Short mmCIF file of C-alpha atoms and ligand atoms in Angstrom, two decimals:
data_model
loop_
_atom_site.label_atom_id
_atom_site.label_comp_id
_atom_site.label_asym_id
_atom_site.label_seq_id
_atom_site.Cartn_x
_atom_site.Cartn_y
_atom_site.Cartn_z
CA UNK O 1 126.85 -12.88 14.03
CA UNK O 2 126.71 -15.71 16.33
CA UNK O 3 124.47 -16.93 19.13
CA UNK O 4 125.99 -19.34 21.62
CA UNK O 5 123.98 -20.98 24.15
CA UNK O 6 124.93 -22.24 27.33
CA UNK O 7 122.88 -24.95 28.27
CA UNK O 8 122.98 -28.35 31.15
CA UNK O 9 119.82 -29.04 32.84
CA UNK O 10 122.32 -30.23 35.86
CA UNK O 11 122.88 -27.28 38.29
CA UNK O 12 125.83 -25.28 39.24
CA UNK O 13 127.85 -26.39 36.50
CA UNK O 14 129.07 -23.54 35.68
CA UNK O 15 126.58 -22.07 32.61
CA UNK O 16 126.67 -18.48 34.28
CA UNK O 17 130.35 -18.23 35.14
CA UNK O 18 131.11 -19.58 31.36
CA UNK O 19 128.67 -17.43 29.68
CA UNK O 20 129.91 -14.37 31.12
CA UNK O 21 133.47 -14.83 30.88
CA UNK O 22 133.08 -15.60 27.29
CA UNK O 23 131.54 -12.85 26.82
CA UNK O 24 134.32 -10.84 28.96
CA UNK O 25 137.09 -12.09 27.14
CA UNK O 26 135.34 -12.07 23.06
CA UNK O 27 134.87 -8.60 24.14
CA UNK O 28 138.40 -8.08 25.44
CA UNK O 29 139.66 -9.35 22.28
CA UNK O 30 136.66 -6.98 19.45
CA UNK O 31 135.96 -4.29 21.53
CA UNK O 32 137.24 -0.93 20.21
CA UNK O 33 139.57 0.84 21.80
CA UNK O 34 139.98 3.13 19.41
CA UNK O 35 136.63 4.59 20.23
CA UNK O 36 135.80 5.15 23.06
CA UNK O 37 132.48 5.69 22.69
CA UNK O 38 132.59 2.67 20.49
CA UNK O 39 129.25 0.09 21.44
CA UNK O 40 130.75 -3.62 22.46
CA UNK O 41 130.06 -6.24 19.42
CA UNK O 42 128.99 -9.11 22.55
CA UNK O 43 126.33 -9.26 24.54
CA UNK O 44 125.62 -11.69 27.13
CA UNK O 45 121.69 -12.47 27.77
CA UNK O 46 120.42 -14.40 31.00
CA UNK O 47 117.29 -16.12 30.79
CA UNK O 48 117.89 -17.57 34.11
CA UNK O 49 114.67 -16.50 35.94
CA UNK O 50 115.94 -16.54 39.14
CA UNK O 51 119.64 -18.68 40.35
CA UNK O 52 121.88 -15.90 38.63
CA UNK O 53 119.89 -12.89 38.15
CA UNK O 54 121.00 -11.06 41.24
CA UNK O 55 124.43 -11.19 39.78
CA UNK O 56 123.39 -9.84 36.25
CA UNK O 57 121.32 -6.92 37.68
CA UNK O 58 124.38 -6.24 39.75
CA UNK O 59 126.18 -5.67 37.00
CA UNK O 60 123.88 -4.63 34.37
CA UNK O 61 125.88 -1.19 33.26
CA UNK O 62 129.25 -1.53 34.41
CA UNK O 63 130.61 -4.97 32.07
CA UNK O 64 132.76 -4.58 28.67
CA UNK O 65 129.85 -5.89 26.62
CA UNK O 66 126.12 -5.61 26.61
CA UNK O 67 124.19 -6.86 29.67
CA UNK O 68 120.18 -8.61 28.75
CA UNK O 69 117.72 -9.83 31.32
CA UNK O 70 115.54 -11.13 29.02
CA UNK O 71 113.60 -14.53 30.85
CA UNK O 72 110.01 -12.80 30.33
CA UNK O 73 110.00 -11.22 27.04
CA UNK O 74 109.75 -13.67 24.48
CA UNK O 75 109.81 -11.00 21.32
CA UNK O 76 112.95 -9.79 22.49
CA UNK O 77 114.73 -13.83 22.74
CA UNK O 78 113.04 -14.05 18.82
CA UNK O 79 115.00 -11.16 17.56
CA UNK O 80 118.63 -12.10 18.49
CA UNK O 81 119.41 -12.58 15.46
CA UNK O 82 118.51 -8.80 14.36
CA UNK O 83 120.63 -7.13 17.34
CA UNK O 84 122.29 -4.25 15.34
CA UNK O 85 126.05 -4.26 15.77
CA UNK O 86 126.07 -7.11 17.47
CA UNK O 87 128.52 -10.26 16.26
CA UNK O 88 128.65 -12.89 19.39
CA UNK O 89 125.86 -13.00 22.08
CA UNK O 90 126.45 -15.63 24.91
CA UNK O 91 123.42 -16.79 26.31
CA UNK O 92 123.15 -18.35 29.82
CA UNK O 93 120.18 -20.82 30.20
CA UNK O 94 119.06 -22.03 33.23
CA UNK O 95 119.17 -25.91 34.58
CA UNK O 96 116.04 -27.68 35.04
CA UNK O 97 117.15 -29.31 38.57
CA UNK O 98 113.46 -30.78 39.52
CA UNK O 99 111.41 -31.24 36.92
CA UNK O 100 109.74 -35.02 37.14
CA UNK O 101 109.51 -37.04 33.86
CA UNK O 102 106.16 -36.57 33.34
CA UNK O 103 106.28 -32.70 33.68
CA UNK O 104 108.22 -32.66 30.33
CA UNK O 105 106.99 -31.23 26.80
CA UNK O 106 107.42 -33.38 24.21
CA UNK O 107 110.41 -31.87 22.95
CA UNK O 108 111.81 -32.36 26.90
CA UNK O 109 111.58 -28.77 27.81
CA UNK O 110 108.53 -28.81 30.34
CA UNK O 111 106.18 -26.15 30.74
CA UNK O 112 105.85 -22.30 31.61
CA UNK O 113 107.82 -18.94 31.15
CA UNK O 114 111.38 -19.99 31.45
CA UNK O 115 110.84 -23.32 28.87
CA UNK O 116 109.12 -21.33 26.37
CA UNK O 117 112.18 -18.53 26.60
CA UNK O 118 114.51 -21.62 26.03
CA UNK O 119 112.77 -23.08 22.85
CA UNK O 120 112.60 -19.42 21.87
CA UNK O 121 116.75 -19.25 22.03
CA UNK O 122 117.48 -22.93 20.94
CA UNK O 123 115.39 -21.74 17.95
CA UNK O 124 118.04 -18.93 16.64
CA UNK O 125 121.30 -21.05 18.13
CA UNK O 126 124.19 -21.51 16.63
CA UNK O 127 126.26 -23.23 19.04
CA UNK O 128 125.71 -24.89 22.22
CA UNK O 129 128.34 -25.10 25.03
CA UNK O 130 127.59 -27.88 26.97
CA UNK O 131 129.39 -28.09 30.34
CA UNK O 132 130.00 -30.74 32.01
CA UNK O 133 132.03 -31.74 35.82
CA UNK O 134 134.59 -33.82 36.07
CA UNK O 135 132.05 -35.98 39.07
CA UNK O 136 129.81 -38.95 37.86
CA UNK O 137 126.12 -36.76 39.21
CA UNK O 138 126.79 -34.58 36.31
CA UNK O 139 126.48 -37.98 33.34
CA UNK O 140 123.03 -38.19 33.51
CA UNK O 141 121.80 -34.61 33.19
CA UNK O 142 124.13 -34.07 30.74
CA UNK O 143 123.05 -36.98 28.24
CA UNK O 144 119.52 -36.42 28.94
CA UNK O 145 120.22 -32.59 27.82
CA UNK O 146 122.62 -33.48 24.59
CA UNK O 147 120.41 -36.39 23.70
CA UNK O 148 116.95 -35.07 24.34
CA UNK O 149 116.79 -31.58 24.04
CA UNK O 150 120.15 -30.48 21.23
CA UNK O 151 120.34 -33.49 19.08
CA UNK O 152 116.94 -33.69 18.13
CA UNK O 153 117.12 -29.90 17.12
CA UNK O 154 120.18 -30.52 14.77
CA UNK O 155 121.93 -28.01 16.82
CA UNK O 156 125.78 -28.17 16.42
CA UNK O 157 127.27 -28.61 20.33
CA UNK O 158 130.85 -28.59 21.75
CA UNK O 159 130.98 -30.29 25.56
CA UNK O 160 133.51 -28.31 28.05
CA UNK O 161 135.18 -30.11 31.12
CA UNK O 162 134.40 -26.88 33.78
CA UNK O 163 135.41 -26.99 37.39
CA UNK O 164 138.30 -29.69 37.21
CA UNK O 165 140.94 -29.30 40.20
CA UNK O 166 144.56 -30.36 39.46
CA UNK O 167 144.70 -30.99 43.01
CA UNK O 168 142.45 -34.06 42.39
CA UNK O 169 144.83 -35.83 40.37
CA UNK O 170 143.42 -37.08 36.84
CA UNK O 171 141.27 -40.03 37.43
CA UNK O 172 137.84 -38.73 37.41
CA UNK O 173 139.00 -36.36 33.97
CA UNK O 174 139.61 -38.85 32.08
CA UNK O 175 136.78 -40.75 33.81
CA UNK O 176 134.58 -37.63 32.42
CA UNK O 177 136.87 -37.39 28.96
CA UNK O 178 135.86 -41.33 28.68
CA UNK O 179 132.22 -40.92 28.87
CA UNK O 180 132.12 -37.69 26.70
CA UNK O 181 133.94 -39.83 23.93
CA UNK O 182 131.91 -43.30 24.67
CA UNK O 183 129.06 -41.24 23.65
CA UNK O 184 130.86 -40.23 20.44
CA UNK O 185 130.08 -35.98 21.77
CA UNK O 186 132.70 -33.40 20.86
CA UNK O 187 134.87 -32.60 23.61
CA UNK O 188 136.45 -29.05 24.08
CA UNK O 189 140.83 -29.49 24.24
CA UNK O 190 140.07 -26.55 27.20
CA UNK O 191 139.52 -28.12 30.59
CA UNK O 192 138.28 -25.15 32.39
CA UNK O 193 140.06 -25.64 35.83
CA UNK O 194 139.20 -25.01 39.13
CA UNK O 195 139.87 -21.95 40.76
CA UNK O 196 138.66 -20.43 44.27
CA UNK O 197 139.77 -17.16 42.36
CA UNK O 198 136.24 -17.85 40.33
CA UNK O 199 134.24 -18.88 42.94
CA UNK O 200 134.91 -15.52 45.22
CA UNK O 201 134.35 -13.25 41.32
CA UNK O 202 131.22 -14.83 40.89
CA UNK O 203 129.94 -14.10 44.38
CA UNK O 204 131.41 -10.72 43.64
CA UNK O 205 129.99 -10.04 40.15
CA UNK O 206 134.15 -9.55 38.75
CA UNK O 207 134.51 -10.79 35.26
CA UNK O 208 138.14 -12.39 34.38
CA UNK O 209 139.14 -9.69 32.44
CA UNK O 210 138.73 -7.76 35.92
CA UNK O 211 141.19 -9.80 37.78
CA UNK O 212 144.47 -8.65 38.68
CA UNK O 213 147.55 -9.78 36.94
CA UNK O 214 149.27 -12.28 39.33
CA UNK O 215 150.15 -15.70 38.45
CA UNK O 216 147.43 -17.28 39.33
CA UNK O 217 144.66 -15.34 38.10
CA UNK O 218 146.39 -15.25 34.81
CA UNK O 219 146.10 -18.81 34.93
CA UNK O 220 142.41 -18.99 35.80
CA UNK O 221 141.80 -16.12 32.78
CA UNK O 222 143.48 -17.95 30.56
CA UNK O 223 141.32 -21.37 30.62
CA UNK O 224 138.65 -18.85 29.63
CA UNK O 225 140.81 -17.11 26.33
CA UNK O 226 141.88 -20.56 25.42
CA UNK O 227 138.23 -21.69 25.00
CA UNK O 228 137.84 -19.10 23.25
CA UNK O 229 140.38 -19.59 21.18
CA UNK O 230 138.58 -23.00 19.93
CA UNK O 231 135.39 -21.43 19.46
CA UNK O 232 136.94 -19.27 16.98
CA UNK O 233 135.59 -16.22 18.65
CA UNK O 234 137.94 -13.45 18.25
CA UNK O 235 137.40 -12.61 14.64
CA UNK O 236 136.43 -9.23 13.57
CA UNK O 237 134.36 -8.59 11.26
N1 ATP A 301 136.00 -23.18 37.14
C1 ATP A 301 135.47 -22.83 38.34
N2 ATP A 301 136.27 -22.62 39.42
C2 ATP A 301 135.75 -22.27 40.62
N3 ATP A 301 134.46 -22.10 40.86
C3 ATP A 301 133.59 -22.29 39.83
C4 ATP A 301 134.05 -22.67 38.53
N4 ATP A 301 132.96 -22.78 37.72
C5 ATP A 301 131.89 -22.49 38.49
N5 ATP A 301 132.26 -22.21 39.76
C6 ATP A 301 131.40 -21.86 40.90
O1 ATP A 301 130.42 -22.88 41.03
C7 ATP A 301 129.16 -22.32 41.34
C8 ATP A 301 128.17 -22.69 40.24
O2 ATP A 301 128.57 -22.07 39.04
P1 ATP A 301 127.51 -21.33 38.11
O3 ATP A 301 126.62 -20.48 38.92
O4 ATP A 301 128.25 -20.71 36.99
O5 ATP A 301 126.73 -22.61 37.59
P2 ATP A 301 125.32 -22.66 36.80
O6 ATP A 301 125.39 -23.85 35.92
O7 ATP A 301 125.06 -21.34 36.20
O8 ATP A 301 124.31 -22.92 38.01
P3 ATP A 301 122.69 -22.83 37.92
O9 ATP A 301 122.24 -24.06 37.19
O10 ATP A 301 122.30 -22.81 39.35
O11 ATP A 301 122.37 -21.56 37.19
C9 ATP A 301 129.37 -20.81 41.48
O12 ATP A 301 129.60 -20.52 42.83
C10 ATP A 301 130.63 -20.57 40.67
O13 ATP A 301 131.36 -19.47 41.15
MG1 MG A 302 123.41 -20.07 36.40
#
C-alpha cells in the first residue's frame, strides 16, 4: 500500500481538489465491480482543520472510496500504514498561509494540532505531490516547502503544474516549468489545466468521475487519469 501526501504551504493551490480526484479516479480504475458490496482499496484523509472540511463532511458517505477526517486524532494519522484492505490513501494537508518565521519548529512545521498531524503523516509517506501554479506568488512557498520541510525528511516528491489555463498562452508555464527544473525538482509530464468545470465541482462537493460525459469535462477528467497514470496508481494488487 501507498500513502501519498499532498502538501504546499501556499494556499489554494489546489491540494484538496488533487487529493480527491486522485482518489476518485485510483478508485475508478481498483474498485470492484464485481462486488458490489466490495470495500474501495483508496481512501482519501483530510487533515485540513478547517479550509476544506465543509466539503469532506459533505461528502463523507456518498464518494467511490473511503472518506477520513482525521486533523485531531493523532493515533489514527500513525496507523495508515495498518488500514486493512487498503492499497492507496491520498492525503490532503493543509497550507500554512501565515505563519511568521519565528513561529516555526525546527523541522519548519510550527506548532499545535494541525503541525503535529502533519509530522505524524510525513512520518508514514511515501510520496509527496507537490503542486505548484503556473503565477510567480506560488515560487516561494513552494521552495520553502520542498526545501525545508520534504527534503530534509528524505521523502521522495513529484511537483504538478495545477490550475494552468490554455487561454493564457504558455509564457508563465514554462516560466513555472523553468524554475521547477532550475531547482533540479521532478516535474510531473501532467499539467493539470484549468477548468471552471472544477471550480463549480469543488464548490459542489462532485468528484471527476461524477461529471458528465461531454467534451469538455472529459477533458478536465482526463488531466486527473493521466496523472495518475504517472504515479503508477492503477495497479491491483
Ligand atoms: N485545475 C483547476 N481548475 C479550476 N479550478 C481549480 C483547479 N484547481 C483548483 N481549483 C479551484 O481553486 C480553489 C483552490 O483549490 P483547492 O481548494 O483545491 O486548493 P488548496 O490548496 O486545497 O487550498 P487550501 O490551502 O486553502 O486548502 C478551489 O476553488 C478549486 O475549486
Ligand atoms: Mg485545501
Amino acid at each position: 500500500m501507498a500513502i501519498h501526501v499532498v502538501l504546499n504551504q501556499k494556499g489554494g493551490v489546489g491540494k484538496s481538489t488533487i487529493t480527491v480526484n486522485l482518489a476518485a479516479v485510483t478508485a475508478d480504475v481498483l474498485n470492484h465491480s464485481d462486488d458490489p458490496d466490495g470495500s474501495s482499496p483508496v481512501a482519501a484523509i483530510s487533515v485540513d482543520p478547517q479550509g476544506s472540511a465543509v466539503w469532506w463532511a459533505s461528502r463523507i458517505n456518498d464518494l467511490p472510496f473511503h472518506v477520513v477526517q482525521a486533523h485531531d486524532d493523532l493515533e489514527n494519522l500513525t496507523q495508515l500504514k495498518n488500514l486493512p484492505g487498503i492499497e492507496h490513501v491520498y492525503v490532503d494537508t493543509p497550507g500554512w498561509i501565515d505563519m511568521a518565521p519565528g513561529e516555526e519548529g525546527p523541522d519548519a512545521l510550527g506548532k499545535g494540532d494541525s503541525a503535529d498531524a502533519l509530522r505524524a503523516v510525513l512520518n508514514v509517506a511515501d510520496q509527496v505531490i507537490v503542486p505548484i501554479e503556473p503565477e510567480p506568488l506560488s515560487f516561494d512557498p513552494t521552495a520553502r516547502t520542498i526545501e525545508k520541510v520534504i527534503k530534509p525528511r528524505g521523502l521522495r516528491y513529484l511537483v504538478v503544474i495545477n490550475n494552468w489555463d490554455p487561454r493564457d498562452g504558455t509564457y508563465d508555464l514554462n516560466e513555472t516549468k523553468d524554475f521547477v527544473k532550475a531547482n533540479g525538482w521532478p516535474l510531473a509530464h501532467t499539467v493539470i489545466r484549468h477548468y471552471k468545470l472544477h471550480t463549480r465541482a469543488s464548490a459542489d462537493g462532485q468528484v471527476v468521475t461524477e461529471y458528465p460525459s461531454n467534451r469538455v469535462a472529459l477533458q478536465a477528467r482526463e488531466d486527473f487519469y493521466k496523472f495518475a497514470l504517472e504515479l503508477n496508481v492503477g495497479r491491483g494488487r
